PDB file of C-alpha atoms in Angstrom:
ATOM      1  CA  GLU J   1     149.222 -57.932-103.050  1.00  0.00           C
ATOM      2  CA  PRO J   2     152.173 -58.121-100.619  1.00  0.00           C
ATOM      3  CA  GLU J   3     152.316 -55.331 -98.054  1.00  0.00           C
ATOM      4  CA  VAL J   4     154.796 -53.699 -95.745  1.00  0.00           C
ATOM      5  CA  THR J   5     153.247 -53.643 -92.282  1.00  0.00           C
ATOM      6  CA  GLN J   6     154.121 -51.046 -89.666  1.00  0.00           C
ATOM      7  CA  THR J   7     153.174 -50.994 -86.006  1.00  0.00           C
ATOM      8  CA  PRO J   8     151.990 -49.093 -84.129  1.00  0.00           C
ATOM      9  CA  SER J   9     150.087 -46.699 -86.365  1.00  0.00           C
ATOM     10  CA  HIS J  10     150.377 -43.955 -83.776  1.00  0.00           C
ATOM     11  CA  GLN J  11     152.666 -43.645 -80.759  1.00  0.00           C
ATOM     12  CA  VAL J  12     152.820 -40.905 -78.177  1.00  0.00           C
ATOM     13  CA  THR J  13     155.904 -40.757 -75.998  1.00  0.00           C
ATOM     14  CA  GLN J  14     157.460 -38.439 -73.461  1.00  0.00           C
ATOM     15  CA  MET J  15     160.591 -36.527 -74.370  1.00  0.00           C
ATOM     16  CA  GLY J  16     163.685 -38.478 -73.402  1.00  0.00           C
ATOM     17  CA  GLN J  17     162.015 -41.876 -73.661  1.00  0.00           C
ATOM     18  CA  GLU J  18     163.118 -44.642 -75.988  1.00  0.00           C
ATOM     19  CA  VAL J  19     160.798 -45.765 -78.767  1.00  0.00           C
ATOM     20  CA  ILE J  20     160.936 -48.696 -81.141  1.00  0.00           C
ATOM     21  CA  LEU J  21     159.059 -48.530 -84.402  1.00  0.00           C
ATOM     22  CA  ARG J  22     158.385 -51.868 -86.025  1.00  0.00           C
ATOM     23  CA  CYS J  23     158.106 -52.937 -89.625  1.00  0.00           C
ATOM     24  CA  VAL J  24     157.533 -56.235 -91.384  1.00  0.00           C
ATOM     25  CA  PRO J  25     158.904 -55.892 -94.926  1.00  0.00           C
ATOM     26  CA  ILE J  26     157.828 -58.007 -97.873  1.00  0.00           C
ATOM     27  CA  SER J  27     159.315 -61.428 -97.342  1.00  0.00           C
ATOM     28  CA  ASN J  28     161.527 -61.785-100.426  1.00  0.00           C
ATOM     29  CA  HIS J  29     162.778 -58.201-100.421  1.00  0.00           C
ATOM     30  CA  LEU J  30     166.434 -57.503 -99.739  1.00  0.00           C
ATOM     31  CA  TYR J  31     166.691 -53.754 -99.191  1.00  0.00           C
ATOM     32  CA  PHE J  32     165.063 -51.964 -96.289  1.00  0.00           C
ATOM     33  CA  TYR J  33     164.609 -48.289 -95.580  1.00  0.00           C
ATOM     34  CA  TRP J  34     163.298 -45.804 -93.084  1.00  0.00           C
ATOM     35  CA  TYR J  35     162.053 -42.398 -94.148  1.00  0.00           C
ATOM     36  CA  ARG J  36     160.344 -39.700 -92.155  1.00  0.00           C
ATOM     37  CA  GLN J  37     157.983 -36.862 -92.901  1.00  0.00           C
ATOM     38  CA  ILE J  38     157.623 -33.995 -90.505  1.00  0.00           C
ATOM     39  CA  LEU J  39     154.098 -32.627 -90.747  1.00  0.00           C
ATOM     40  CA  GLY J  40     153.642 -30.638 -93.945  1.00  0.00           C
ATOM     41  CA  GLN J  41     157.200 -31.173 -95.122  1.00  0.00           C
ATOM     42  CA  LYS J  42     158.875 -33.435 -97.632  1.00  0.00           C
ATOM     43  CA  VAL J  43     159.677 -37.077 -97.141  1.00  0.00           C
ATOM     44  CA  GLU J  44     163.289 -37.452 -95.987  1.00  0.00           C
ATOM     45  CA  PHE J  45     165.563 -40.467 -96.200  1.00  0.00           C
ATOM     46  CA  LEU J  46     166.923 -41.728 -92.882  1.00  0.00           C
ATOM     47  CA  VAL J  47     168.699 -45.021 -93.489  1.00  0.00           C
ATOM     48  CA  SER J  48     169.023 -47.980 -95.815  1.00  0.00           C
ATOM     49  CA  PHE J  49     169.847 -51.522 -94.730  1.00  0.00           C
ATOM     50  CA  TYR J  50     171.106 -54.435 -96.779  1.00  0.00           C
ATOM     51  CA  ASN J  51     172.730 -57.735 -95.938  1.00  0.00           C
ATOM     52  CA  ASN J  52     172.326 -57.108 -92.219  1.00  0.00           C
ATOM     53  CA  GLU J  53     174.115 -53.810 -92.160  1.00  0.00           C
ATOM     54  CA  ILE J  54     173.506 -50.143 -92.797  1.00  0.00           C
ATOM     55  CA  SER J  55     174.384 -49.292 -96.389  1.00  0.00           C
ATOM     56  CA  GLU J  56     173.692 -45.563 -96.181  1.00  0.00           C
ATOM     57  CA  LYS J  57     172.435 -43.075 -93.631  1.00  0.00           C
ATOM     58  CA  SER J  58     171.536 -39.415 -93.731  1.00  0.00           C
ATOM     59  CA  GLU J  59     172.682 -36.586 -91.474  1.00  0.00           C
ATOM     60  CA  ILE J  60     169.418 -36.947 -89.572  1.00  0.00           C
ATOM     61  CA  PHE J  61     170.335 -40.486 -88.557  1.00  0.00           C
ATOM     62  CA  ASP J  62     172.627 -39.609 -85.656  1.00  0.00           C
ATOM     63  CA  ASP J  63     173.726 -41.681 -82.665  1.00  0.00           C
ATOM     64  CA  GLN J  64     170.238 -41.518 -81.187  1.00  0.00           C
ATOM     65  CA  PHE J  65     168.942 -43.713 -83.995  1.00  0.00           C
ATOM     66  CA  SER J  66     169.596 -47.375 -84.675  1.00  0.00           C
ATOM     67  CA  VAL J  67     168.103 -50.075 -86.871  1.00  0.00           C
ATOM     68  CA  GLU J  68     167.948 -53.790 -86.493  1.00  0.00           C
ATOM     69  CA  ARG J  69     166.646 -56.836 -88.268  1.00  0.00           C
ATOM     70  CA  PRO J  70     166.517 -59.130 -85.253  1.00  0.00           C
ATOM     71  CA  ASP J  71     164.801 -62.226 -86.605  1.00  0.00           C
ATOM     72  CA  GLY J  72     164.837 -62.162 -90.398  1.00  0.00           C
ATOM     73  CA  SER J  73     161.322 -60.790 -90.680  1.00  0.00           C
ATOM     74  CA  ASN J  74     161.078 -57.654 -88.559  1.00  0.00           C
ATOM     75  CA  PHE J  75     162.938 -54.422 -89.255  1.00  0.00           C
ATOM     76  CA  THR J  76     162.998 -51.941 -86.389  1.00  0.00           C
ATOM     77  CA  LEU J  77     163.939 -48.315 -85.886  1.00  0.00           C
ATOM     78  CA  LYS J  78     164.935 -47.312 -82.381  1.00  0.00           C
ATOM     79  CA  ILE J  79     165.213 -43.774 -81.108  1.00  0.00           C
ATOM     80  CA  ARG J  80     167.092 -43.863 -77.807  1.00  0.00           C
ATOM     81  CA  SER J  81     166.131 -40.548 -76.262  1.00  0.00           C
ATOM     82  CA  THR J  82     163.348 -38.823 -78.142  1.00  0.00           C
ATOM     83  CA  LYS J  83     163.242 -35.087 -78.717  1.00  0.00           C
ATOM     84  CA  LEU J  84     160.274 -32.910 -79.597  1.00  0.00           C
ATOM     85  CA  GLU J  85     161.656 -32.504 -83.114  1.00  0.00           C
ATOM     86  CA  ASP J  86     161.487 -36.270 -83.657  1.00  0.00           C
ATOM     87  CA  SER J  87     157.718 -35.922 -83.950  1.00  0.00           C
ATOM     88  CA  ALA J  88     156.945 -37.052 -87.493  1.00  0.00           C
ATOM     89  CA  MET J  89     155.458 -39.791 -89.600  1.00  0.00           C
ATOM     90  CA  TYR J  90     157.980 -42.593 -90.029  1.00  0.00           C
ATOM     91  CA  PHE J  91     157.719 -44.765 -93.111  1.00  0.00           C
ATOM     92  CA  CYS J  92     159.324 -48.132 -93.599  1.00  0.00           C
ATOM     93  CA  ALA J  93     159.969 -49.343 -97.139  1.00  0.00           C
ATOM     94  CA  SER J  94     161.383 -52.462 -98.706  1.00  0.00           C
ATOM     95  CA  ARG J  95     162.316 -53.581-102.146  1.00  0.00           C
ATOM     96  CA  GLY J  96     163.755 -56.385-104.170  1.00  0.00           C
ATOM     97  CA  GLN J  97     166.251 -56.137-106.988  1.00  0.00           C
ATOM     98  CA  GLY J  98     165.871 -53.397-109.550  1.00  0.00           C
ATOM     99  CA  ASN J  99     164.766 -49.846-109.173  1.00  0.00           C
ATOM    100  CA  TYR J 100     161.012 -50.162-109.352  1.00  0.00           C
ATOM    101  CA  GLY J 101     159.991 -52.412-106.507  1.00  0.00           C
ATOM    102  CA  TYR J 102     159.724 -49.972-103.597  1.00  0.00           C
ATOM    103  CA  THR J 103     156.806 -50.691-101.294  1.00  0.00           C
ATOM    104  CA  PHE J 104     156.065 -48.354 -98.419  1.00  0.00           C
ATOM    105  CA  GLY J 105     154.211 -49.111 -95.245  1.00  0.00           C
ATOM    106  CA  SER J 106     151.357 -46.921 -94.084  1.00  0.00           C
ATOM    107  CA  GLY J 107     153.552 -45.225 -91.505  1.00  0.00           C
ATOM    108  CA  THR J 108     153.822 -44.719 -87.760  1.00  0.00           C
ATOM    109  CA  ARG J 109     152.934 -41.289 -86.494  1.00  0.00           C
ATOM    110  CA  LEU J 110     155.260 -40.504 -83.603  1.00  0.00           C
ATOM    111  CA  THR J 111     154.289 -37.680 -81.279  1.00  0.00           C
ATOM    112  CA  VAL J 112     156.831 -36.604 -78.674  1.00  0.00           C
ATOM    113  CA  VAL J 113     155.384 -34.542 -75.833  1.00  0.00           C
TER     114      VAL J 113
ATOM    115  CA  GLY T   1     173.801 -33.205-105.709  1.00  0.00           C
ATOM    116  CA  ASN T   2     170.634 -34.915-106.860  1.00  0.00           C
ATOM    117  CA  SER T   3     167.374 -33.101-106.216  1.00  0.00           C
ATOM    118  CA  VAL T   4     163.735 -32.879-107.215  1.00  0.00           C
ATOM    119  CA  THR T   5     161.747 -29.675-107.553  1.00  0.00           C
ATOM    120  CA  GLN T   6     157.966 -29.641-107.621  1.00  0.00           C
ATOM    121  CA  MET T   7     155.509 -26.841-108.148  1.00  0.00           C
ATOM    122  CA  GLU T   8     154.135 -25.463-104.940  1.00  0.00           C
ATOM    123  CA  GLY T   9     150.588 -26.139-103.992  1.00  0.00           C
ATOM    124  CA  PRO T  10     147.881 -26.293-103.274  1.00  0.00           C
ATOM    125  CA  VAL T  11     146.523 -26.889-106.732  1.00  0.00           C
ATOM    126  CA  THR T  12     142.778 -26.312-106.647  1.00  0.00           C
ATOM    127  CA  LEU T  13     140.618 -27.625-109.476  1.00  0.00           C
ATOM    128  CA  SER T  14     137.026 -28.333-110.271  1.00  0.00           C
ATOM    129  CA  GLU T  15     136.003 -31.880-111.053  1.00  0.00           C
ATOM    130  CA  GLU T  16     136.758 -32.920-114.659  1.00  0.00           C
ATOM    131  CA  ALA T  17     139.425 -30.227-115.064  1.00  0.00           C
ATOM    132  CA  PHE T  18     142.821 -30.993-116.601  1.00  0.00           C
ATOM    133  CA  LEU T  19     145.665 -31.489-114.154  1.00  0.00           C
ATOM    134  CA  THR T  20     149.357 -30.772-114.548  1.00  0.00           C
ATOM    135  CA  ILE T  21     151.797 -30.941-111.655  1.00  0.00           C
ATOM    136  CA  ASN T  22     155.291 -29.926-112.695  1.00  0.00           C
ATOM    137  CA  CYS T  23     158.379 -31.832-111.595  1.00  0.00           C
ATOM    138  CA  THR T  24     161.962 -31.215-112.639  1.00  0.00           C
ATOM    139  CA  TYR T  25     165.050 -32.948-111.414  1.00  0.00           C
ATOM    140  CA  THR T  26     168.798 -32.564-111.152  1.00  0.00           C
ATOM    141  CA  ALA T  27     170.731 -35.794-111.344  1.00  0.00           C
ATOM    142  CA  THR T  28     173.803 -37.425-112.761  1.00  0.00           C
ATOM    143  CA  GLY T  29     173.448 -40.430-114.989  1.00  0.00           C
ATOM    144  CA  TYR T  30     170.103 -42.093-115.550  1.00  0.00           C
ATOM    145  CA  PRO T  31     167.864 -42.291-112.521  1.00  0.00           C
ATOM    146  CA  SER T  32     164.397 -43.784-112.480  1.00  0.00           C
ATOM    147  CA  LEU T  33     161.567 -41.359-111.817  1.00  0.00           C
ATOM    148  CA  PHE T  34     158.454 -41.892-109.745  1.00  0.00           C
ATOM    149  CA  TRP T  35     155.219 -40.289-108.680  1.00  0.00           C
ATOM    150  CA  TYR T  36     153.873 -41.253-105.271  1.00  0.00           C
ATOM    151  CA  VAL T  37     150.487 -40.281-103.868  1.00  0.00           C
ATOM    152  CA  GLN T  38     149.523 -39.803-100.242  1.00  0.00           C
ATOM    153  CA  TYR T  39     145.809 -39.761 -99.508  1.00  0.00           C
ATOM    154  CA  PRO T  40     144.667 -38.088 -96.281  1.00  0.00           C
ATOM    155  CA  GLY T  41     145.746 -40.117 -93.270  1.00  0.00           C
ATOM    156  CA  GLU T  42     147.454 -42.788 -95.337  1.00  0.00           C
ATOM    157  CA  GLY T  43     150.965 -43.758 -96.380  1.00  0.00           C
ATOM    158  CA  LEU T  44     152.811 -43.402 -99.653  1.00  0.00           C
ATOM    159  CA  GLN T  45     151.553 -45.323-102.636  1.00  0.00           C
ATOM    160  CA  LEU T  46     153.399 -45.665-105.906  1.00  0.00           C
ATOM    161  CA  LEU T  47     151.283 -44.055-108.611  1.00  0.00           C
ATOM    162  CA  LEU T  48     153.524 -44.537-111.632  1.00  0.00           C
ATOM    163  CA  LYS T  49     157.152 -44.815-112.663  1.00  0.00           C
ATOM    164  CA  ALA T  50     159.507 -44.503-115.626  1.00  0.00           C
ATOM    165  CA  THR T  51     162.922 -46.100-115.734  1.00  0.00           C
ATOM    166  CA  LYS T  52     164.495 -44.515-118.811  1.00  0.00           C
ATOM    167  CA  ALA T  53     164.291 -41.502-121.086  1.00  0.00           C
ATOM    168  CA  ASP T  54     161.100 -41.177-123.159  1.00  0.00           C
ATOM    169  CA  ASP T  55     159.321 -43.813-121.076  1.00  0.00           C
ATOM    170  CA  LYS T  56     155.744 -42.930-120.181  1.00  0.00           C
ATOM    171  CA  GLY T  57     154.391 -44.129-116.865  1.00  0.00           C
ATOM    172  CA  SER T  58     150.630 -44.378-116.507  1.00  0.00           C
ATOM    173  CA  ASN T  59     148.110 -45.511-113.928  1.00  0.00           C
ATOM    174  CA  LYS T  60     144.512 -44.645-113.007  1.00  0.00           C
ATOM    175  CA  GLY T  61     144.324 -42.040-115.779  1.00  0.00           C
ATOM    176  CA  PHE T  62     147.520 -40.297-114.657  1.00  0.00           C
ATOM    177  CA  GLU T  63     150.502 -40.062-116.997  1.00  0.00           C
ATOM    178  CA  ALA T  64     154.050 -38.750-116.861  1.00  0.00           C
ATOM    179  CA  THR T  65     156.796 -38.878-119.475  1.00  0.00           C
ATOM    180  CA  TYR T  66     160.498 -39.027-118.627  1.00  0.00           C
ATOM    181  CA  ARG T  67     162.004 -36.094-120.557  1.00  0.00           C
ATOM    182  CA  LYS T  68     165.764 -36.116-120.333  1.00  0.00           C
ATOM    183  CA  GLU T  69     166.200 -33.075-122.553  1.00  0.00           C
ATOM    184  CA  THR T  70     164.176 -30.919-120.162  1.00  0.00           C
ATOM    185  CA  THR T  71     164.949 -33.001-117.023  1.00  0.00           C
ATOM    186  CA  SER T  72     161.234 -33.156-116.300  1.00  0.00           C
ATOM    187  CA  PHE T  73     158.587 -35.678-115.275  1.00  0.00           C
ATOM    188  CA  HIS T  74     155.356 -33.696-115.177  1.00  0.00           C
ATOM    189  CA  LEU T  75     152.231 -35.444-113.925  1.00  0.00           C
ATOM    190  CA  GLU T  76     149.051 -35.058-115.989  1.00  0.00           C
ATOM    191  CA  LYS T  77     145.476 -36.240-115.867  1.00  0.00           C
ATOM    192  CA  GLY T  78     142.810 -35.316-118.362  1.00  0.00           C
ATOM    193  CA  SER T  79     139.840 -35.214-116.000  1.00  0.00           C
ATOM    194  CA  VAL T  80     140.311 -35.139-112.234  1.00  0.00           C
ATOM    195  CA  GLN T  81     137.834 -36.443-109.690  1.00  0.00           C
ATOM    196  CA  VAL T  82     137.186 -35.422-106.103  1.00  0.00           C
ATOM    197  CA  SER T  83     138.745 -38.729-105.066  1.00  0.00           C
ATOM    198  CA  ASP T  84     142.073 -37.614-106.589  1.00  0.00           C
ATOM    199  CA  SER T  85     142.478 -35.059-103.797  1.00  0.00           C
ATOM    200  CA  ALA T  86     145.786 -35.964-102.157  1.00  0.00           C
ATOM    201  CA  VAL T  87     149.425 -34.945-101.911  1.00  0.00           C
ATOM    202  CA  TYR T  88     151.563 -35.960-104.877  1.00  0.00           C
ATOM    203  CA  PHE T  89     155.299 -36.519-104.548  1.00  0.00           C
ATOM    204  CA  CYS T  90     157.779 -36.700-107.381  1.00  0.00           C
ATOM    205  CA  ALA T  91     160.893 -38.747-106.639  1.00  0.00           C
ATOM    206  CA  LEU T  92     164.035 -40.089-108.254  1.00  0.00           C
ATOM    207  CA  GLY T  93     166.207 -43.053-107.462  1.00  0.00           C
ATOM    208  CA  TYR T  94     169.041 -45.233-108.711  1.00  0.00           C
ATOM    209  CA  ASN T  95     169.377 -48.981-108.763  1.00  0.00           C
ATOM    210  CA  THR T  96     169.774 -49.821-105.133  1.00  0.00           C
ATOM    211  CA  ASP T  97     169.846 -46.370-103.672  1.00  0.00           C
ATOM    212  CA  LYS T  98     167.467 -44.279-101.636  1.00  0.00           C
ATOM    213  CA  LEU T  99     164.653 -42.256-103.137  1.00  0.00           C
ATOM    214  CA  ILE T 100     164.949 -38.487-103.236  1.00  0.00           C
ATOM    215  CA  PHE T 101     161.589 -36.791-102.915  1.00  0.00           C
ATOM    216  CA  GLY T 102     160.279 -33.413-103.877  1.00  0.00           C
ATOM    217  CA  THR T 103     158.365 -31.344-101.356  1.00  0.00           C
ATOM    218  CA  GLY T 104     154.972 -32.639-102.471  1.00  0.00           C
ATOM    219  CA  THR T 105     152.067 -30.851-104.127  1.00  0.00           C
ATOM    220  CA  ARG T 106     148.639 -30.846-102.547  1.00  0.00           C
ATOM    221  CA  LEU T 107     145.780 -31.290-104.996  1.00  0.00           C
ATOM    222  CA  GLN T 108     142.290 -30.261-103.975  1.00  0.00           C
ATOM    223  CA  VAL T 109     139.427 -31.140-106.310  1.00  0.00           C
ATOM    224  CA  PHE T 110     135.994 -29.655-105.703  1.00  0.00           C
ATOM    225  CA  PRO T 111     132.715 -30.934-107.128  1.00  0.00           C
TER     226      PRO T 111
END
């Protein structure tokens, strides 16, 4: 079964450093998403991406965040200057047409120290 | 705005007990409804879905029926196993839009 692959599975970074979280969506999917889950809390939408541009973003997704699909296969989330409160599990998801094809990756746990 | 409300956990059951996890939603129009499961240390996995009113989603012995009249999508299983211990998330979504998740309900099943 096709999978969404995320790397790394766990990243520890110092406050103020830049991090890039990587995702390889399912190859024929068209819509790409990042969500995050702070420990013990609900899963929150960050951003959606379609046709090489952001289609929607949440209030969380401020100027410190950016997304990119640099080569047609990878989908990355960059945090320019990490804060302690960015510590969370970050999930990538992709889907094709229709409203029942979401596939999530297994997540990257980001720890900012 | 659109939202999902789940019963608070943890839900603690003995093996073979009947499970219900309540989920209600607030939404305009006709969203699709989902249950996702997160096993310890793992990511989100789609458990089941329903795309229109009165649809019943089912998978691995779990069921949920899309009830528009009560705006609910309660998750049920007739006989839980220890391996069902996980966090369960109810969610809603529209055609090409983001998913809106509930806060999750932790299920703990003891032998």
